Coordinates of C-alpha atoms and ligand atoms in Angstrom, one line a residue:
M267 CA -14.9 -13.9 -6.9
A268 CA -11.4 -15.1 -7.3
G269 CA -11.7 -18.0 -4.8
A270 CA -9.4 -16.8 -1.9
E271 CA -12.3 -16.5 0.6
N272 CA -11.1 -19.4 2.6
S273 CA -7.5 -18.3 2.9
L274 CA -6.3 -17.3 6.4
F275 CA -5.5 -13.8 5.1
I276 CA -9.0 -13.0 3.7
R277 CA -10.8 -14.7 6.7
T278 CA -8.8 -12.5 9.1
L279 CA -9.8 -9.4 7.1
Q280 CA -13.4 -10.5 7.3
G281 CA -13.1 -10.6 11.1
E282 CA -12.0 -14.1 12.1
T283 CA -9.2 -14.7 14.7
S284 CA -6.8 -17.7 14.5
V285 CA -4.0 -19.4 16.4
R286 CA -1.3 -17.6 14.4
P287 CA -1.8 -14.5 12.4
P288 CA -1.4 -14.6 8.6
V289 CA 1.7 -12.8 7.5
W290 CA 2.9 -10.7 4.5
L291 CA 5.4 -7.8 4.5
M292 CA 5.1 -4.5 2.8
R293 CA 7.6 -4.4 -0.1
Q294 CA 8.2 -8.1 0.3
A295 CA 9.3 -8.1 -3.3
G296 CA 12.2 -5.8 -3.9
R297 CA 15.8 -4.8 -3.4
Y298 CA 16.6 -6.7 -0.2
L299 CA 16.4 -9.9 -2.4
P300 CA 19.5 -10.6 -4.6
E301 CA 17.2 -12.4 -7.1
Y302 CA 15.2 -9.1 -7.4
R303 CA 18.3 -7.0 -8.0
E304 CA 19.3 -9.5 -10.7
I305 CA 16.1 -9.3 -12.8
R306 CA 15.8 -5.5 -12.1
A307 CA 19.2 -5.1 -13.8
T308 CA 17.7 -6.5 -17.1
A309 CA 15.2 -3.6 -17.4
K310 CA 16.0 -0.1 -18.8
N311 CA 14.4 1.6 -15.9
F312 CA 11.9 1.0 -13.1
L313 CA 8.8 2.0 -15.1
D314 CA 9.7 -0.4 -17.9
F315 CA 10.1 -3.1 -15.2
C316 CA 6.6 -2.4 -13.9
Y317 CA 5.1 -2.4 -17.4
T318 CA 6.7 -5.7 -18.4
P319 CA 4.3 -8.4 -17.1
S320 CA 6.9 -11.2 -17.2
L321 CA 9.2 -9.2 -14.9
S322 CA 6.5 -8.0 -12.6
V323 CA 5.1 -11.5 -12.3
E324 CA 8.5 -12.9 -11.4
A325 CA 9.2 -10.1 -8.9
T326 CA 5.8 -10.9 -7.2
L327 CA 6.6 -14.6 -7.0
Q328 CA 10.2 -14.4 -5.8
P329 CA 9.6 -13.8 -2.1
L330 CA 6.9 -16.6 -2.1
R331 CA 9.6 -19.1 -3.1
R332 CA 11.7 -18.2 -0.1
Y333 CA 9.1 -17.6 2.6
P334 CA 5.7 -19.1 3.6
F335 CA 3.9 -15.7 3.3
D336 CA 0.1 -15.9 3.4
A337 CA -0.5 -13.4 0.6
A338 CA 1.1 -12.0 -2.5
I339 CA 1.1 -8.3 -3.5
L340 CA 1.0 -7.3 -7.1
F341 CA 4.4 -5.8 -8.1
A342 CA 3.7 -2.3 -9.4
D343 CA 3.9 1.2 -7.9
I344 CA 1.5 3.8 -6.4
L345 CA 2.8 6.4 -8.8
L346 CA 1.8 4.5 -12.1
I347 CA -1.6 6.3 -11.9
L348 CA 0.3 9.6 -12.3
D349 CA 2.1 8.2 -15.4
A350 CA -1.4 7.3 -16.8
M351 CA -2.4 10.9 -16.1
D352 CA 0.5 12.2 -18.1
R353 CA 2.5 13.8 -15.3
G354 CA 5.9 12.9 -16.8
L355 CA 6.8 10.3 -14.2
R356 CA 10.4 9.0 -14.3
F357 CA 12.6 7.2 -11.8
E358 CA 16.1 8.4 -11.8
T359 CA 18.8 6.2 -10.2
G360 CA 19.6 7.3 -6.7
E361 CA 17.0 10.1 -6.8
G362 CA 13.6 8.3 -6.5
P363 CA 10.6 9.4 -8.5
I364 CA 10.4 12.7 -10.4
L365 CA 7.3 14.2 -12.0
N366 CA 6.3 17.5 -13.6
P367 CA 4.9 19.5 -10.7
L368 CA 1.2 20.1 -11.0
E369 CA 0.3 23.8 -11.1
K370 CA -3.5 23.7 -11.2
A371 CA -6.3 21.2 -11.0
S372 CA -7.2 21.7 -14.7
D373 CA -3.9 20.1 -15.7
L374 CA -5.5 16.8 -14.6
E375 CA -8.8 17.5 -16.2
K376 CA -7.4 17.0 -19.7
V377 CA -7.0 13.3 -18.8
N378 CA -9.6 11.0 -20.2
L379 CA -10.5 8.9 -17.2
S380 CA -11.9 6.0 -19.2
K381 CA -8.4 5.6 -20.6
V382 CA -6.6 5.3 -17.3
A383 CA -7.2 1.5 -17.1
T384 CA -6.3 1.1 -20.7
R385 CA -3.0 2.9 -20.2
L386 CA -2.3 0.7 -17.2
S387 CA -3.3 -2.5 -19.0
P388 CA 0.1 -4.2 -18.5
V389 CA -0.6 -4.1 -14.7
M390 CA -3.9 -5.9 -15.3
E391 CA -2.0 -8.4 -17.5
T392 CA 0.4 -9.0 -14.6
V393 CA -2.6 -9.6 -12.3
S394 CA -4.2 -12.2 -14.6
R395 CA -0.9 -14.0 -15.2
L396 CA -0.4 -14.1 -11.4
K397 CA -3.8 -15.6 -10.8
Q398 CA -2.8 -18.4 -13.2
N399 CA 0.5 -18.9 -11.5
L400 CA -0.5 -18.8 -7.9
E401 CA -2.0 -21.9 -6.2
P402 CA -5.8 -21.7 -6.5
G403 CA -7.2 -19.8 -3.6
F404 CA -3.9 -18.1 -2.7
P405 CA -4.7 -14.4 -2.1
L406 CA -3.3 -11.6 -4.3
I407 CA -3.4 -8.0 -3.0
G408 CA -3.9 -5.2 -5.5
F409 CA -3.3 -1.6 -4.4
A410 CA -3.1 2.1 -5.1
G411 CA -1.9 5.2 -3.4
S412 CA -4.6 7.1 -1.4
P413 CA -5.7 10.3 -3.1
W414 CA -3.8 12.6 -0.7
T415 CA -0.5 10.8 -1.0
V416 CA -0.8 10.7 -4.8
A417 CA -1.7 14.5 -4.7
V418 CA 1.4 15.2 -2.7
Y419 CA 3.6 13.6 -5.3
A420 CA 1.7 15.3 -8.1
I421 CA 2.1 18.7 -6.6
E422 CA 5.7 18.4 -5.2
G423 CA 6.9 16.6 -8.3
R424 CA 9.0 14.3 -6.1
G425 CA 8.9 12.3 -2.9
G426 CA 10.5 12.4 0.5
T427 CA 9.5 16.0 1.1
D428 CA 7.9 17.9 4.1
K429 CA 4.7 18.3 2.0
K430 CA 5.1 22.0 2.2
L431 CA 3.5 22.9 -1.1
P432 CA 0.5 20.7 -1.0
K433 CA -0.2 21.8 2.7
L434 CA 0.1 25.4 1.6
W435 CA -2.5 24.6 -1.2
A436 CA -4.7 23.3 1.6
Y437 CA -4.5 26.7 3.4
T438 CA -4.5 29.1 0.4
R439 CA -6.2 27.2 -2.5
P440 CA -8.5 24.7 -0.8
D441 CA -10.9 24.5 -3.8
E442 CA -8.1 23.8 -6.2
L443 CA -6.8 21.0 -4.0
K444 CA -10.3 19.6 -3.6
A445 CA -10.6 19.4 -7.4
V446 CA -7.2 17.7 -7.6
L447 CA -8.3 15.1 -5.0
D448 CA -11.6 14.5 -6.7
H449 CA -9.9 13.9 -10.0
I450 CA -7.5 11.4 -8.4
V451 CA -10.4 9.7 -6.7
L452 CA -12.1 9.1 -10.1
A453 CA -8.9 7.9 -11.8
T454 CA -8.1 5.5 -8.9
T455 CA -11.7 4.1 -8.9
E456 CA -11.1 3.1 -12.6
Y457 CA -7.7 1.6 -11.8
L458 CA -8.8 -0.4 -8.8
K459 CA -12.0 -1.6 -10.5
A460 CA -9.8 -2.9 -13.3
Q461 CA -7.5 -4.7 -10.9
V462 CA -10.4 -6.4 -9.2
E463 CA -11.8 -7.4 -12.6
A464 CA -8.4 -8.9 -13.5
G465 CA -8.5 -11.0 -10.3
V466 CA -7.1 -9.4 -7.1
D467 CA -8.6 -10.7 -3.9
A468 CA -8.1 -7.6 -1.6
L469 CA -7.1 -4.0 -2.1
M470 CA -4.7 -1.8 -0.1
L471 CA -4.7 2.0 -0.1
F472 CA -1.3 3.4 0.8
D473 CA -1.5 6.8 2.5
S474 CA 2.2 7.2 3.1
W475 CA 2.0 11.0 3.6
A476 CA -0.9 11.1 6.1
E477 CA 1.4 12.0 9.0
N478 CA 1.8 15.4 10.6
L479 CA -1.5 16.9 9.5
P480 CA -3.7 19.1 11.8
D481 CA -6.9 17.1 12.6
T482 CA -9.2 19.5 10.8
V483 CA -7.2 19.3 7.6
F484 CA -6.7 15.5 8.0
D485 CA -10.5 15.3 7.8
W486 CA -10.8 16.7 4.3
L487 CA -7.4 15.6 2.9
V488 CA -7.3 12.0 4.1
I489 CA -10.7 10.9 5.4
E490 CA -13.1 12.4 2.9
P491 CA -11.3 11.4 -0.3
T492 CA -10.7 7.9 1.0
K493 CA -14.3 7.6 1.9
K494 CA -15.4 8.7 -1.6
L495 CA -13.0 6.2 -3.2
V496 CA -14.4 3.3 -1.0
A497 CA -18.0 4.4 -1.7
N498 CA -17.2 4.5 -5.5
L499 CA -15.8 1.0 -5.3
W500 CA -18.8 -0.3 -3.5
A501 CA -21.1 1.4 -6.1
E502 CA -19.2 -0.5 -8.7
G503 CA -20.2 -3.7 -6.9
I504 CA -16.7 -4.4 -5.5
T505 CA -16.9 -6.5 -2.4
V506 CA -13.2 -7.5 -1.8
P507 CA -11.8 -6.3 1.5
I508 CA -10.1 -2.9 1.5
I509 CA -7.1 -2.2 3.8
G510 CA -6.5 1.5 4.5
F511 CA -3.0 2.5 5.6
P512 CA -3.0 6.1 6.9
R513 CA 0.7 6.2 7.9
G514 CA 1.3 8.4 10.9
A515 CA -2.5 9.0 11.6
G516 CA -1.8 8.6 15.4
A517 CA -4.7 9.6 17.5
K518 CA -6.8 10.3 14.3
L519 CA -6.9 6.6 13.5
P520 CA -10.3 5.9 15.2
D521 CA -12.0 8.7 13.2
Y522 CA -10.4 7.3 10.0
V523 CA -11.7 3.8 10.8
A524 CA -15.2 5.1 11.7
R525 CA -15.7 7.2 8.7
T526 CA -13.8 5.9 5.6
G527 CA -15.6 2.5 5.3
V528 CA -12.3 0.5 5.0
T529 CA -12.5 -3.2 6.0
A530 CA -9.3 -3.2 7.9
V531 CA -6.6 -0.7 8.9
G532 CA -2.8 -0.8 8.4
L533 CA -0.9 0.4 11.5
D534 CA 2.5 2.1 11.3
T535 CA 5.6 1.5 13.4
G536 CA 4.8 4.2 15.9
Q537 CA 1.2 3.1 16.6
V538 CA 0.4 1.9 20.1
P539 CA -1.4 -1.5 20.6
A540 CA -3.1 -0.4 23.8
F541 CA -4.4 2.7 22.1
V542 CA -5.6 0.7 19.1
N543 CA -7.4 -1.9 21.3
A544 CA -9.0 0.8 23.4
N545 CA -10.1 3.0 20.6
L546 CA -11.0 0.9 17.6
P547 CA -14.3 -1.0 17.5
A548 CA -14.1 -4.5 19.0
G549 CA -13.3 -7.1 16.3
F550 CA -12.1 -4.5 13.7
P551 CA -9.2 -6.1 11.9
V552 CA -5.7 -4.5 11.9
Q553 CA -2.5 -5.1 10.0
G554 CA 1.0 -4.4 11.1
H555 CA 3.2 -3.1 12.6
L556 CA 6.8 -4.4 13.4
D557 CA 9.5 -1.8 12.9
P558 CA 11.1 -2.6 9.5
L559 CA 14.5 -1.8 11.0
T560 CA 14.3 -4.9 13.1
M561 CA 14.7 -6.8 9.8
I562 CA 18.2 -5.4 9.8
A563 CA 18.8 -5.9 13.5
G564 CA 17.2 -9.4 13.8
G565 CA 17.4 -11.4 17.0
K566 CA 15.5 -10.4 20.2
A567 CA 14.7 -6.9 19.0
M568 CA 12.7 -8.5 16.1
L569 CA 11.3 -11.6 17.8
N570 CA 10.3 -10.0 21.1
R571 CA 8.4 -7.1 19.5
A572 CA 6.7 -9.6 17.1
D573 CA 5.6 -11.6 20.1
E574 CA 4.4 -8.4 21.9
L575 CA 2.3 -7.3 18.9
I576 CA 0.8 -10.7 18.3
E577 CA -0.1 -11.1 22.0
A578 CA -1.6 -7.6 22.3
Y579 CA -4.1 -8.3 19.5
R580 CA -4.6 -11.9 20.4
S581 CA -5.6 -11.1 24.0
A582 CA -8.0 -8.5 22.7
E583 CA -9.5 -11.0 20.3
R584 CA -8.8 -8.6 17.5
P585 CA -8.2 -10.0 14.0
H586 CA -4.6 -9.3 13.1
V587 CA -2.6 -9.6 9.9
F588 CA 1.0 -9.6 10.8
N589 CA 3.1 -7.1 8.8
L590 CA 5.7 -4.4 9.2
G591 CA 4.9 -0.8 10.2
H592 CA 6.3 0.4 6.8
G593 CA 8.1 -1.1 3.8
I594 CA 11.1 -3.5 4.3
T595 CA 14.3 -1.6 3.5
P596 CA 16.8 -2.6 0.8
D597 CA 19.4 -3.3 3.5
A598 CA 17.2 -5.8 5.4
N599 CA 18.8 -9.2 6.0
P600 CA 16.8 -12.0 4.1
E601 CA 18.0 -14.4 6.9
N602 CA 16.1 -12.4 9.4
V603 CA 12.9 -12.6 7.4
A604 CA 13.4 -16.4 7.4
E605 CA 13.8 -16.4 11.1
L606 CA 10.8 -14.3 11.7
M607 CA 8.6 -16.5 9.5
K608 CA 9.9 -19.7 11.3
H609 CA 9.0 -18.1 14.6
I610 CA 5.5 -17.2 13.6
Q611 CA 4.8 -20.4 11.8
A612 CA 5.7 -22.3 15.0
M613 CA 2.7 -20.7 16.7
G614 CA 0.3 -23.0 15.0
Ligands
CP3_468 O1 6.4 -5.7 -2.7 C1 5.6 -4.8 -2.8 O2 5.2 -4.2 -1.8 C2 5.0 -4.4 -4.1 C3 5.5 -3.4 -4.9 C4 5.5 -1.9 -4.4 C5 6.5 -1.0 -4.8 N1 6.2 0.2 -4.3 C6 7.7 -1.4 -5.6 C7 8.8 -0.4 -5.7 C8 4.5 -1.2 -3.6 C9 3.3 -1.7 -2.9 C10 5.0 0.2 -3.6 C11 4.2 1.3 -3.0 C12 4.8 2.6 -2.9 N2 5.5 3.2 -3.9 C13 4.6 3.5 -1.8 C14 3.7 3.2 -0.6 C15 4.4 2.5 0.4 C16 5.4 3.3 1.2 O3 6.6 2.9 1.0 O4 5.1 4.3 1.8 C17 5.3 4.7 -2.2 C18 5.3 6.0 -1.3 C19 5.9 4.5 -3.4 C20 6.6 5.5 -4.2 C21 8.0 5.1 -4.6 N3 8.3 4.0 -5.4 C22 9.2 5.7 -4.2 C23 9.3 6.9 -3.2 C24 10.3 5.0 -4.8 C25 11.7 5.3 -4.8 C26 12.3 5.2 -3.5 C27 12.5 3.7 -3.1 O5 11.9 3.2 -2.1 O6 13.2 3.1 -3.9 C28 9.7 3.9 -5.5 C29 10.4 2.9 -6.3 C30 10.0 1.5 -6.0 N4 8.8 0.9 -5.9 C31 11.0 0.4 -5.9 C32 10.2 -0.8 -5.7 C33 10.7 -2.2 -5.5 C34 12.5 0.5 -6.0 C35 12.9 0.8 -7.4 C36 13.9 -0.1 -8.0 O7 13.9 -1.3 -7.8 O8 14.7 0.5 -8.8

């Protein structure tokens, strides 16, 4: 155990409530910070940046110097696992990620799973350096993409799509898609196990493309692979809290919570507090879900909604980690983050 058990963040994930919620923000390290843009410019490309521990450590720490966040998140990317699986990942300026589109499950089967963690060893080096640099007991979050979201990128070969190809696989080649998901589950188990061994205190599973799926399909594309991944981690003796983030799950959220085994659930911008309180088990911890665009708007739009969310979960005695409903955008105003933090800190 890495010693963060007594932090507000971990205690909240374990089911405690407190006067003010712990806070961190998705993508808290990154382009809205001028100091990030400065060090980012020293790397040849984004992959090199992620694989250079001195830079990744610095990017993780930058937001913590500005703001009193309650947790750090490892600086890396959910797509690194596909680099380790030889999918030709590259980040082209202005285009986002590009990969060689997967044609069949057997393309992944050539990958030696035991080598995934070795290939990603710079990430584990970043984790251990961070644990040396952070105050003792300050929580560090490790993460991976959820199997479905990673499969979407692998099959489409890029992001920001309508998921047409992987959804068509679900209807026309379900066995092939299941094999892809199973393979990603195994590789991700190795990767997350290595992150925990290197010292992370909690894990987050980003299912960014869980939205707009029919409920029957959601079941085997999102819930089942996540459940397998969580069960694998438990079988490896991993006990750190696991936050699942099925973005856009909507009314399918209670089923996700009941069946995957995650410790806590990340809520997206469009999720409804009254629905969450009425439909998730009493005391089940949630994380989220202020609209990231309020970090551009600032003022009342930001503060009033923050108050509403905090009050909704406080009055239901539901453990709540305050966060955004999706990643902060590059055009967010750092002054607004400061104001939000001041506002929440003043609660207690
Ligand atoms: O501060 C943190 O949250 C830690 C670092 C982090 C990054 N990406 C850094 C990053 C984390 C947790 C992620 C997760 C991630 N990556 C997700 C899940 C969350 C979400 O947003 O839904 C997804 C879908 C990705 C895939 C990804 N990475 C895309 C689509 C892109 C390009 C588009 C974009 O937003 O820039 C990236 C690149 C990326 N990952 C950047 C950063 C800071 C920007 C690259 C740069 O600085 O040049």
